[in-house]
Short mmCIF file of C-alpha atoms in Angstrom, two decimals:
data_model
loop_
_atom_site.label_atom_id
_atom_site.label_comp_id
_atom_site.label_asym_id
_atom_site.label_seq_id
_atom_site.Cartn_x
_atom_site.Cartn_y
_atom_site.Cartn_z
CA MET U 1 20.37 -43.63 61.93
CA MET U 2 17.29 -41.55 61.16
CA ASN U 3 19.47 -38.49 60.67
CA ASP U 4 21.60 -40.37 58.13
CA VAL U 5 18.50 -41.35 56.12
CA LYS U 6 17.28 -37.75 56.19
CA ASN U 7 20.63 -36.52 54.95
CA VAL U 8 20.60 -39.04 52.09
CA ASN U 9 17.11 -37.90 51.03
CA GLU U 10 18.18 -34.29 51.09
CA LEU U 11 21.17 -35.10 48.88
CA SER U 12 19.02 -37.02 46.37
CA HIS U 13 16.67 -34.00 46.01
CA PRO U 14 18.97 -30.97 46.20
CA TYR U 15 16.56 -28.65 44.36
CA ALA U 16 13.11 -27.46 45.39
CA THR U 17 10.14 -28.43 43.23
CA LEU U 18 7.77 -25.98 41.58
CA GLU U 19 5.00 -27.05 43.92
CA GLU U 20 7.13 -26.03 46.92
CA PHE U 21 7.31 -22.51 45.49
CA GLY U 22 3.54 -22.40 45.17
CA VAL U 23 3.41 -22.83 41.39
CA ILE U 24 0.23 -24.52 40.21
CA GLU U 25 0.52 -26.66 37.09
CA HIS U 26 -2.58 -26.17 34.97
CA LYS U 27 -2.74 -29.59 33.35
CA PHE U 28 -6.27 -29.03 32.09
CA LEU U 29 -5.29 -25.83 30.26
CA LYS U 30 -2.22 -27.51 28.78
CA ASN U 31 -4.27 -30.42 27.46
CA LEU U 32 -6.91 -28.02 26.17
CA TRP U 33 -4.28 -25.97 24.32
CA LYS U 34 -2.88 -29.12 22.71
CA VAL U 35 -6.33 -29.99 21.38
CA VAL U 36 -7.03 -26.41 20.23
CA SER U 37 -3.63 -26.14 18.51
CA LYS U 38 -4.26 -29.35 16.57
CA ILE U 39 -7.71 -28.11 15.54
CA LEU U 40 -6.21 -24.81 14.35
CA ILE U 41 -3.58 -26.66 12.31
CA VAL U 42 -6.26 -28.82 10.67
CA LEU U 43 -8.38 -25.74 9.89
CA ALA U 44 -5.38 -23.95 8.39
CA ILE U 45 -4.62 -26.94 6.18
CA ILE U 46 -8.26 -27.13 5.09
CA MET U 47 -8.35 -23.41 4.25
CA LEU U 48 -5.16 -23.72 2.21
CA TYR U 49 -5.97 -26.87 0.25
CA LEU U 50 -9.76 -26.97 0.10
CA PRO U 51 -9.96 -24.65 -2.97
CA ILE U 52 -7.41 -26.82 -4.78
CA ILE U 53 -9.37 -29.97 -3.91
CA VAL U 54 -12.66 -28.40 -5.06
CA ILE U 55 -11.12 -27.40 -8.40
CA ALA U 56 -9.67 -30.89 -8.82
CA ILE U 57 -13.08 -32.49 -8.16
CA GLN U 58 -14.78 -30.03 -10.49
CA SER U 59 -12.32 -30.89 -13.27
CA PHE U 60 -13.84 -34.41 -13.39
CA ASN U 61 -17.42 -33.16 -13.33
CA ALA U 62 -19.52 -34.09 -16.36
CA SER U 63 -21.70 -31.01 -15.82
CA ASP U 64 -20.81 -27.39 -16.53
CA SER U 65 -22.50 -26.36 -13.29
CA THR U 66 -20.38 -25.80 -10.21
CA THR U 67 -23.24 -26.57 -7.81
CA GLU U 68 -23.85 -30.21 -8.73
CA PHE U 69 -21.73 -33.22 -9.63
CA THR U 70 -23.59 -35.23 -12.28
CA GLY U 71 -20.91 -37.77 -13.12
CA PHE U 72 -17.23 -38.59 -13.52
CA THR U 73 -15.57 -37.78 -16.84
CA LEU U 74 -12.15 -37.18 -18.38
CA ASN U 75 -13.58 -35.20 -21.25
CA ASN U 76 -12.54 -31.91 -19.66
CA TYR U 77 -8.90 -32.96 -19.93
CA ALA U 78 -9.33 -34.23 -23.47
CA THR U 79 -10.87 -30.94 -24.61
CA MET U 80 -8.63 -28.74 -22.52
CA PHE U 81 -7.21 -26.89 -25.52
CA ALA U 82 -10.26 -27.11 -27.76
CA LYS U 83 -11.67 -23.69 -26.86
CA ARG U 84 -9.72 -21.15 -28.89
CA SER U 85 -9.95 -18.21 -26.48
CA LEU U 86 -8.83 -20.35 -23.54
CA ASN U 87 -6.05 -21.88 -25.61
CA ASP U 88 -4.81 -18.44 -26.66
CA SER U 89 -4.84 -17.17 -23.09
CA ILE U 90 -2.79 -20.16 -21.91
CA VAL U 91 -0.26 -19.64 -24.70
CA ASN U 92 -0.09 -15.91 -23.93
CA THR U 93 0.47 -16.63 -20.23
CA LEU U 94 3.27 -19.10 -20.87
CA LYS U 95 4.90 -16.87 -23.48
CA THR U 96 4.81 -13.79 -21.28
CA SER U 97 6.00 -15.57 -18.15
CA LEU U 98 8.81 -17.49 -19.84
CA ILE U 99 10.21 -14.47 -21.71
CA ALA U 100 9.86 -12.17 -18.69
CA THR U 101 11.52 -14.72 -16.42
CA ALA U 102 14.41 -15.29 -18.85
CA VAL U 103 15.09 -11.56 -19.27
CA ALA U 104 14.70 -10.83 -15.54
CA THR U 105 16.99 -13.74 -14.62
CA VAL U 106 19.82 -12.54 -16.84
CA VAL U 107 19.49 -8.87 -15.89
CA GLY U 108 18.85 -9.57 -12.21
CA THR U 109 21.87 -11.89 -11.98
CA PHE U 110 24.24 -9.25 -13.32
CA ILE U 111 22.72 -6.57 -11.10
CA GLY U 112 23.04 -8.82 -8.05
CA ILE U 113 26.68 -9.61 -8.82
CA GLY U 114 27.47 -5.96 -9.43
CA ALA U 115 25.67 -4.85 -6.27
CA HIS U 116 27.85 -7.19 -4.20
CA TYR U 117 30.99 -5.28 -5.18
CA LEU U 118 29.53 -1.81 -4.54
CA SER U 119 30.37 0.28 -1.51
CA PRO U 120 28.06 -0.25 1.49
CA LYS U 121 26.43 3.15 0.94
CA MET U 122 25.74 2.58 -2.76
CA LYS U 123 24.55 -0.94 -2.07
CA SER U 124 22.13 0.37 0.56
CA HIS U 125 20.69 2.87 -1.94
CA LEU U 126 20.35 0.16 -4.59
CA MET U 127 18.57 -2.22 -2.20
CA PHE U 128 16.20 0.58 -1.21
CA LEU U 129 15.24 1.10 -4.85
CA ASN U 130 15.00 -2.66 -5.37
CA ASN U 131 12.56 -3.09 -2.48
CA ILE U 132 10.10 -0.43 -3.67
CA PRO U 133 8.36 -2.71 -6.25
CA LEU U 134 8.16 -5.44 -3.61
CA LEU U 135 6.54 -3.26 -0.96
CA ASN U 136 4.34 -1.34 -3.34
CA ALA U 137 0.75 -2.53 -3.80
CA ASP U 138 0.07 -4.39 -7.04
CA ILE U 139 -2.77 -2.08 -8.00
CA VAL U 140 -0.51 0.98 -7.54
CA THR U 141 2.18 -0.65 -9.65
CA GLY U 142 -0.32 -1.56 -12.36
CA VAL U 143 -1.91 1.89 -12.52
CA SER U 144 1.49 3.60 -12.48
CA LEU U 145 2.79 1.52 -15.37
CA MET U 146 -0.47 2.07 -17.26
CA LEU U 147 -0.05 5.85 -16.93
CA ILE U 148 3.55 5.65 -18.10
CA PHE U 149 2.62 3.57 -21.15
CA SER U 150 -0.25 5.98 -21.87
CA LEU U 151 2.32 8.71 -22.52
CA PHE U 152 3.32 6.85 -25.70
CA LEU U 153 -0.22 6.63 -27.08
CA PRO U 154 0.28 9.69 -29.38
CA ILE U 155 3.19 7.79 -30.95
CA ASN U 156 1.48 4.39 -31.15
CA LYS U 157 -2.25 4.03 -30.51
CA HIS U 158 -1.92 0.25 -30.24
CA ILE U 159 0.94 0.21 -27.75
CA PHE U 160 -0.99 -1.74 -25.12
CA GLY U 161 -0.66 -5.47 -25.62
CA PHE U 162 2.15 -8.01 -25.51
CA TRP U 163 5.04 -5.57 -25.11
CA THR U 164 3.48 -3.50 -22.34
CA ILE U 165 2.51 -6.51 -20.26
CA LEU U 166 5.94 -8.08 -20.87
CA ILE U 167 7.77 -4.95 -19.67
CA ALA U 168 5.45 -4.76 -16.65
CA HIS U 169 6.17 -8.37 -15.72
CA ILE U 170 9.92 -7.88 -16.04
CA TYR U 171 9.65 -4.80 -13.83
CA PHE U 172 7.94 -6.45 -10.87
CA ILE U 173 9.72 -9.84 -10.92
CA LEU U 174 13.24 -8.43 -11.36
CA PRO U 175 13.67 -7.61 -7.62
CA TYR U 176 13.07 -11.25 -6.67
CA ILE U 177 16.02 -12.36 -8.79
CA ILE U 178 18.28 -9.71 -7.26
CA LEU U 179 17.28 -10.67 -3.72
CA SER U 180 18.03 -14.32 -4.50
CA VAL U 181 21.47 -13.64 -5.98
CA ILE U 182 22.91 -11.20 -3.41
CA PRO U 183 22.79 -13.65 -0.41
CA LYS U 184 24.57 -16.29 -2.50
CA MET U 185 27.29 -13.77 -3.40
CA LYS U 186 27.94 -13.27 0.31
CA GLU U 187 28.52 -17.01 0.77
CA ILE U 188 31.27 -17.42 -1.81
CA ASP U 189 34.96 -16.70 -1.18
CA PRO U 190 35.60 -13.01 -2.00
CA ASN U 191 38.98 -13.95 -3.46
CA MET U 192 37.61 -16.36 -6.07
CA LEU U 193 37.27 -13.75 -8.80
CA ASP U 194 40.71 -12.24 -8.09
CA ALA U 195 42.29 -15.70 -8.13
CA ALA U 196 40.70 -16.48 -11.48
CA LEU U 197 41.93 -13.18 -12.94
CA ASP U 198 45.45 -13.79 -11.60
CA LEU U 199 45.49 -17.11 -13.45
CA GLY U 200 44.96 -15.26 -16.72
CA ILE U 201 41.24 -15.80 -17.25
CA ARG U 202 39.40 -12.89 -18.80
CA PRO U 203 36.77 -11.15 -16.63
CA VAL U 204 33.81 -12.34 -18.72
CA LYS U 205 35.02 -15.92 -18.71
CA ALA U 206 35.79 -15.76 -14.99
CA LEU U 207 32.29 -14.53 -14.36
CA ARG U 208 30.83 -17.34 -16.47
CA LYS U 209 33.09 -20.14 -15.20
CA VAL U 210 33.61 -19.19 -11.56
CA ILE U 211 31.00 -16.81 -10.14
CA ILE U 212 27.83 -18.00 -11.86
CA PRO U 213 28.38 -21.72 -11.05
CA ALA U 214 28.96 -20.75 -7.41
CA ILE U 215 25.63 -18.89 -7.16
CA LYS U 216 23.54 -21.08 -9.47
CA GLY U 217 21.38 -22.19 -6.54
CA GLY U 218 20.27 -18.62 -5.86
CA ILE U 219 19.75 -17.95 -9.56
CA PHE U 220 17.58 -21.05 -9.95
CA SER U 221 15.46 -20.37 -6.84
CA GLY U 222 14.93 -16.75 -7.90
CA MET U 223 14.00 -17.85 -11.41
CA ILE U 224 11.38 -20.32 -10.14
CA LEU U 225 9.91 -17.73 -7.79
CA ALA U 226 9.83 -15.09 -10.53
CA PHE U 227 8.12 -17.45 -12.97
CA THR U 228 5.49 -18.41 -10.40
CA ILE U 229 4.69 -14.77 -9.59
CA SER U 230 4.55 -13.83 -13.27
CA PHE U 231 2.40 -16.85 -14.14
CA GLU U 232 -0.30 -16.10 -11.55
CA ASP U 233 -0.30 -12.30 -11.89
CA PHE U 234 -3.61 -10.60 -12.55
CA VAL U 235 -3.65 -7.03 -11.22
CA VAL U 236 -0.59 -5.65 -13.02
CA GLY U 237 -1.43 -7.51 -16.21
CA TYR U 238 -5.03 -6.29 -16.15
CA PHE U 239 -3.94 -2.63 -16.20
CA THR U 240 -1.12 -3.01 -18.74
CA THR U 241 -2.63 -5.31 -21.36
CA GLY U 242 -4.80 -4.40 -24.32
CA ASN U 243 -5.76 -5.13 -27.93
CA GLY U 244 -7.31 -8.48 -26.98
CA TYR U 245 -4.11 -9.87 -25.45
CA ASN U 246 -5.44 -11.86 -22.50
CA THR U 247 -3.51 -13.98 -20.05
CA LEU U 248 -5.21 -16.86 -18.28
CA SER U 249 -6.07 -14.88 -15.14
CA ILE U 250 -7.54 -12.03 -17.20
CA TRP U 251 -9.53 -14.51 -19.33
CA ILE U 252 -10.96 -16.15 -16.20
CA TYR U 253 -11.91 -12.76 -14.76
CA SER U 254 -13.68 -11.79 -17.97
CA SER U 255 -15.59 -15.09 -17.89
CA ILE U 256 -16.85 -14.71 -14.31
CA GLY U 257 -19.93 -12.75 -15.43
CA LYS U 258 -21.03 -15.65 -17.61
CA LYS U 259 -23.15 -18.56 -16.42
CA SER U 260 -20.11 -20.64 -15.57
CA LEU U 261 -16.50 -21.05 -16.52
CA ASN U 262 -15.47 -23.54 -19.14
CA PRO U 263 -14.75 -26.85 -17.33
CA ALA U 264 -11.44 -27.02 -19.20
CA VAL U 265 -10.17 -24.24 -16.89
CA TYR U 266 -10.53 -26.55 -13.91
CA ALA U 267 -8.71 -29.30 -15.77
CA PHE U 268 -5.84 -27.00 -16.72
CA SER U 269 -5.55 -25.64 -13.16
CA THR U 270 -5.47 -29.18 -11.76
CA LEU U 271 -2.84 -30.18 -14.29
CA VAL U 272 -0.63 -27.21 -13.35
CA THR U 273 -0.99 -28.06 -9.65
CA PHE U 274 -0.07 -31.69 -10.32
CA ILE U 275 3.00 -30.64 -12.31
CA MET U 276 4.13 -28.33 -9.49
CA ILE U 277 3.68 -31.04 -6.85
CA ALA U 278 5.48 -33.61 -9.00
CA SER U 279 8.35 -31.16 -9.57
CA ILE U 280 8.74 -30.53 -5.83
CA VAL U 281 8.67 -34.25 -5.03
CA LEU U 282 11.20 -35.00 -7.78
CA TYR U 283 13.49 -32.19 -6.62
CA ASN U 284 13.44 -33.40 -3.01
CA PHE U 285 14.06 -36.98 -4.15
CA ILE U 286 17.09 -35.98 -6.22
CA ARG U 287 18.45 -33.79 -3.39
CA ARG U 288 18.13 -36.57 -0.82
CA LYS U 289 19.75 -39.03 -3.18
CA LYS U 290 22.73 -36.71 -3.61
CA GLU U 291 22.97 -36.19 0.16
CA ASP U 292 23.00 -39.95 0.74
CA GLU U 293 25.81 -40.38 -1.77
#
């Protein structure tokens, strides 16, 4: 009878436990790591969002000083565009970023589509050239473009300004569009274009009606990324601008040496952050609603 019970117990536990192999479970270290990991996550979140929170609080400060909060006010938002130099820098930033993004999106989309149909060797060479602006340091890119534009100074002494900074922005955001389009081209059916041409559609119309709608997700994501990078750029724009054409980042940098920045800068920065957050929330809401349908 005792042997039968022993055999039943052996069958119910056919495998040896870790303790039987001499493995010691360090419960204290596991619990400690859980606590430390949570603390690290909280610290990372604080480091990421604390500057945004500070700027948001400062945008409601009634004082121009950044070291004391004298009272709550909405006047900074009401007078956001009252200062002419700040207003001009905001307009210049939006104008440069929007035009550069539009041009880079169109050109980058066609380059990405064309690169998909190249031979593997040619495509590899093209991707190598495309990755150079991404891997290159911003200060090297800015100085290099400045030297190139300087070659045209004997022809036009006032060449530095809107056009130079626009060309520079197109140059360093173009690779992001290409890298967003090429993966989407790999996802579509390779016979779609041939099928459209066999049905009698002209190549340009087939490209516009078949290929571009199929990769519009990659085009849109690349466009948003390119606009964001162009909007917040400072280094490249600092070396390629001139003749009083200041973007917002350059205007802020030139104002650092003063007693304090205009409080309207904090209000504008907070407004941009709010718009970005609202856009992300709205996009996720629309996407989930489509998925539920």
